CSV table of C-alpha atoms in Angstrom, one decimal:
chain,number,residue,atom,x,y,z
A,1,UNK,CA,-17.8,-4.4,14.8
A,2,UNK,CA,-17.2,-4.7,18.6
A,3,UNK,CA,-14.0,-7.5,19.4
A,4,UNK,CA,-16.6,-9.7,21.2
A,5,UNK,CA,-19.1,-10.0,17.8
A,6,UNK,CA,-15.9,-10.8,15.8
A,7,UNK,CA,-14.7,-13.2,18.1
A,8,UNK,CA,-17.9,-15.2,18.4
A,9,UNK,CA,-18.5,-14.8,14.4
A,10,UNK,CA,-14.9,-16.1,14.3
A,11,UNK,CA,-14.9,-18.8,16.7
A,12,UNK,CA,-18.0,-20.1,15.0
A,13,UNK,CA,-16.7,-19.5,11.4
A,14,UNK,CA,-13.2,-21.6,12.4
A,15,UNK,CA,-14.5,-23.7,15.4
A,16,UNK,CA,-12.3,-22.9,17.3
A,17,UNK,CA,-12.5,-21.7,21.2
A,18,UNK,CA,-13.7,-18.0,22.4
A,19,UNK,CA,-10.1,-17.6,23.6
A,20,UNK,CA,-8.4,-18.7,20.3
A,21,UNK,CA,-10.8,-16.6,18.6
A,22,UNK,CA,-9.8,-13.6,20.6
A,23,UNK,CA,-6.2,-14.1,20.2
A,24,UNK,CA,-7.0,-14.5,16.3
A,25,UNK,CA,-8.9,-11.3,16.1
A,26,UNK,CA,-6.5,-8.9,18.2
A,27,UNK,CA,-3.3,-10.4,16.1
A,28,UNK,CA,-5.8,-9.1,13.1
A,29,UNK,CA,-6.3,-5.8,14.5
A,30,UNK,CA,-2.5,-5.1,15.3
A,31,UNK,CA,-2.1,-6.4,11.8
A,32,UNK,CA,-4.3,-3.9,10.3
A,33,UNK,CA,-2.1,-1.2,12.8
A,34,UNK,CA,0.8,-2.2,11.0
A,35,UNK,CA,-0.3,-1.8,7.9
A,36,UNK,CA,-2.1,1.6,8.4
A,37,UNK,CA,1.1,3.0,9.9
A,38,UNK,CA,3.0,1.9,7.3
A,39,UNK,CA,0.5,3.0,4.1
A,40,UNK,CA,1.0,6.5,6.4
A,41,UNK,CA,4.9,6.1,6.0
A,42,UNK,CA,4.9,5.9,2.5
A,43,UNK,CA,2.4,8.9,1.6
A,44,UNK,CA,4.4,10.9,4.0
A,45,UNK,CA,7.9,10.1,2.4
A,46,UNK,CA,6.1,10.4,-1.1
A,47,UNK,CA,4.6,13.9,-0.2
A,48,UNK,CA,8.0,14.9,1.3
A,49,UNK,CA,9.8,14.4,-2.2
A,50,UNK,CA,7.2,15.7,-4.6
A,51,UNK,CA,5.4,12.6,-5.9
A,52,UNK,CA,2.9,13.4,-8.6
A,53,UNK,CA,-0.6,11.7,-9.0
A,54,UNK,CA,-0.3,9.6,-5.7
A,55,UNK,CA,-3.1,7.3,-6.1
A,56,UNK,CA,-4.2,4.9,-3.4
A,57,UNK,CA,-5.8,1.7,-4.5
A,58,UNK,CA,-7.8,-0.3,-1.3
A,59,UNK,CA,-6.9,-4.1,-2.5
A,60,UNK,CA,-8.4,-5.4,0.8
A,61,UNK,CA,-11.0,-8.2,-0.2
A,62,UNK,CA,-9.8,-7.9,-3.7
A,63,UNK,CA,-6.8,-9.6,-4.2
A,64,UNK,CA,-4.3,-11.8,-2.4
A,65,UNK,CA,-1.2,-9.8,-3.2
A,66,UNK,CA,-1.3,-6.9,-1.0
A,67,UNK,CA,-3.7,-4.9,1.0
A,68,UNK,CA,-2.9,-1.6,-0.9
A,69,UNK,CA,-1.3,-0.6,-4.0
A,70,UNK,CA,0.1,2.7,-4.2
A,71,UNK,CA,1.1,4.6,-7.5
A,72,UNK,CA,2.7,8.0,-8.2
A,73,UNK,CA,5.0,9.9,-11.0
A,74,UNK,CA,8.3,11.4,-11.1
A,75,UNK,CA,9.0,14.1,-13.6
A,76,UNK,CA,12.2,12.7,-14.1
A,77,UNK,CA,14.0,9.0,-14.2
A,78,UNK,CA,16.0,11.1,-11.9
A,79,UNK,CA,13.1,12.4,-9.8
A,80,UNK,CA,11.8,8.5,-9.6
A,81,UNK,CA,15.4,7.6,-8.2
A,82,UNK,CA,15.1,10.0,-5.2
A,83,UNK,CA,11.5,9.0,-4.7
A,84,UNK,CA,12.4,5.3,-4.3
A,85,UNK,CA,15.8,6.0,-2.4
A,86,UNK,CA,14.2,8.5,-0.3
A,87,UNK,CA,11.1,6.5,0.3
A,88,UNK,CA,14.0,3.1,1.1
A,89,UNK,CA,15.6,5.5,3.9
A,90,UNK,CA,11.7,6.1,5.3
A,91,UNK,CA,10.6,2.6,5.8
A,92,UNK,CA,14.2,1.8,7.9
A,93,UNK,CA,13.0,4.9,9.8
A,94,UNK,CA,9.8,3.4,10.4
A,95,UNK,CA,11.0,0.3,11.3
A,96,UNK,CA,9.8,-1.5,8.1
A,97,UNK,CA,11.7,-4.8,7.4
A,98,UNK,CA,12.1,-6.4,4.5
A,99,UNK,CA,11.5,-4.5,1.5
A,100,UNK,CA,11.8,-6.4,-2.2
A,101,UNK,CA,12.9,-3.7,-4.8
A,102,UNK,CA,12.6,-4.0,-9.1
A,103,UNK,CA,13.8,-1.4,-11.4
A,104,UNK,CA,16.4,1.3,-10.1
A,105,UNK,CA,18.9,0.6,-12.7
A,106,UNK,CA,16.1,2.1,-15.1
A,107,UNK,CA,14.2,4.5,-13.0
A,108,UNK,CA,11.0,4.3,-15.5
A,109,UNK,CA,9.5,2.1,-13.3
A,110,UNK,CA,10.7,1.3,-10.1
A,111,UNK,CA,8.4,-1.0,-7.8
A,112,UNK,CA,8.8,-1.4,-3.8
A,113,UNK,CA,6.7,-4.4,-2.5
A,114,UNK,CA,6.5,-4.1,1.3
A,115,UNK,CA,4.2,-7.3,1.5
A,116,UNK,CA,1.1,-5.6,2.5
A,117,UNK,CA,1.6,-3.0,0.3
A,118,UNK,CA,3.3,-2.5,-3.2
A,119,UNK,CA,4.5,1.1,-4.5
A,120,UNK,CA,4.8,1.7,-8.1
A,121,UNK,CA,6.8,4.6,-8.6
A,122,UNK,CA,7.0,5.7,-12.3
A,123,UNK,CA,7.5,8.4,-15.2
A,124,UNK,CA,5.0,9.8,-16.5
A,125,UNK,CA,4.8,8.6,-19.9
A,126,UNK,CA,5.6,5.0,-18.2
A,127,UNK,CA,2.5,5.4,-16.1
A,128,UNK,CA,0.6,6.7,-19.0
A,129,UNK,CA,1.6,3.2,-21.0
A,130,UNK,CA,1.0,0.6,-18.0
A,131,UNK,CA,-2.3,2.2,-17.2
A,132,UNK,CA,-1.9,0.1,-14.0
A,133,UNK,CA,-5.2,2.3,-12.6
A,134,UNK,CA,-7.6,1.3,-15.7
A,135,UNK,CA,-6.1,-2.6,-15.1
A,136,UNK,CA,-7.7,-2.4,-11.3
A,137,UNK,CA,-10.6,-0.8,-13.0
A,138,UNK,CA,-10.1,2.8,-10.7
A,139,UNK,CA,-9.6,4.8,-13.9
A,140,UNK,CA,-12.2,8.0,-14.1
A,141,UNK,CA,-13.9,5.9,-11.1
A,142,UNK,CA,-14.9,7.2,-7.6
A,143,UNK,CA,-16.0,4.2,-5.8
A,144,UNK,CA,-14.3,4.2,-2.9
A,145,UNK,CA,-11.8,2.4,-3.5
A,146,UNK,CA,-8.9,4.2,-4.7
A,147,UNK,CA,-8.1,7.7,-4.2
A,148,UNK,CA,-5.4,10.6,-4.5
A,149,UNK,CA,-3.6,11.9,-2.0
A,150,UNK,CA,-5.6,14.8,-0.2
A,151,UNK,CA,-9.0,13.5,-1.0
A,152,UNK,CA,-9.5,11.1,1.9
C-alpha cells in the first residue's frame, strides 16, 4: 500500500489531520525497519552458533505480546548457554537496548524478550515437552505464518 492510501485510510480511521496521519504512518514504517533488522540479528547470531530447528512464528495481527516469536534447540544446556550469551553480545552489536532475560541459571529453557520479539532458546527434550509450536497452532502447519530458517 502506497504512504498516501495509508495515510488517508489513517487519517480517516483516527480523525486526525493528513499531516498527523503521515507522521503516524512513517513512525510505523521505521518501526517495522526496526523490527526487521532486529528479527535479522537474531537468525544471524542463531545461525552463527548452531541453533537447531530455528522456527519463526509471524505474531503480527495475532497477539499483543510481540510481533515475532522465535524458537530453536541446543544440543546441550551448555550449547543453550552459548546460544543465549552469544546471541546477548549480538543485540549490543546491533544496537538493541533493553533486553529482559529468564532462565540461564538452568539452560533448559532460556527466553530473551526484546519487546518486539521473544526468543525461546531451549533443549531438545524441553522443546519437545512445551510444544510452544502446537500452542500457536504452527505444528505440521504451512500457512505462512511460521517457518524454519532457510525456507523463506
Amino acid at each position: 500500500m502506497n504512504n498516501l492510501k495509508k495515510t488517508i485510510e489513517t487519517s480517516k480511521k483516527h480523525k486526525i489531520g493528513k499531516d498527523a496521519a503521515l507522521q503516524q504512518n512513517l513512525a510505523d514504517d521505521h518501526a517495522g525497519l526496526i523490527v526487521e533488522n532486529n528479527l535479522q540479528c537474531v537468525l544471524s547470531s542463531l545461525d552463527d552458533s548452531k541453533a537447531q530447528d530455528v522456527i519463526t512464528i509471524d505474531l503480527r495481527g495475532r497477539s499483543p505480546l510481540a510481533d515475532y516469536m522465535v524458537i530453536a534447540s541446543g544440543s546441550s544446556q551448555r550449547h543453550v548457554s552459548a546460544l543465549a550469551d552469544h546471541l546477548l553480545y549480538a543485540l549490543k552489536d546491533c544496537n538493541k537496548g533493553q533486553t529482559r532475560v529468564e532462565g540461564l541459571s538452568e539452560c533448559d529453557w532460556v527466553l530473551i524478550d526484546l519487546g518486539d520479539i521473544i526468543v525461546h532458546l531451549f533443549r531438545p527434550e524441553t522443546r519437545e515437552f512445551y510444544n510452544l509450536e502446537k500452542m500457536w497452532g504452527t505444528a505440521n502447519n504451512n500457512n505462512g505464518i511460521a517457518f524454519r530458517v532457510g525456507e523463506n
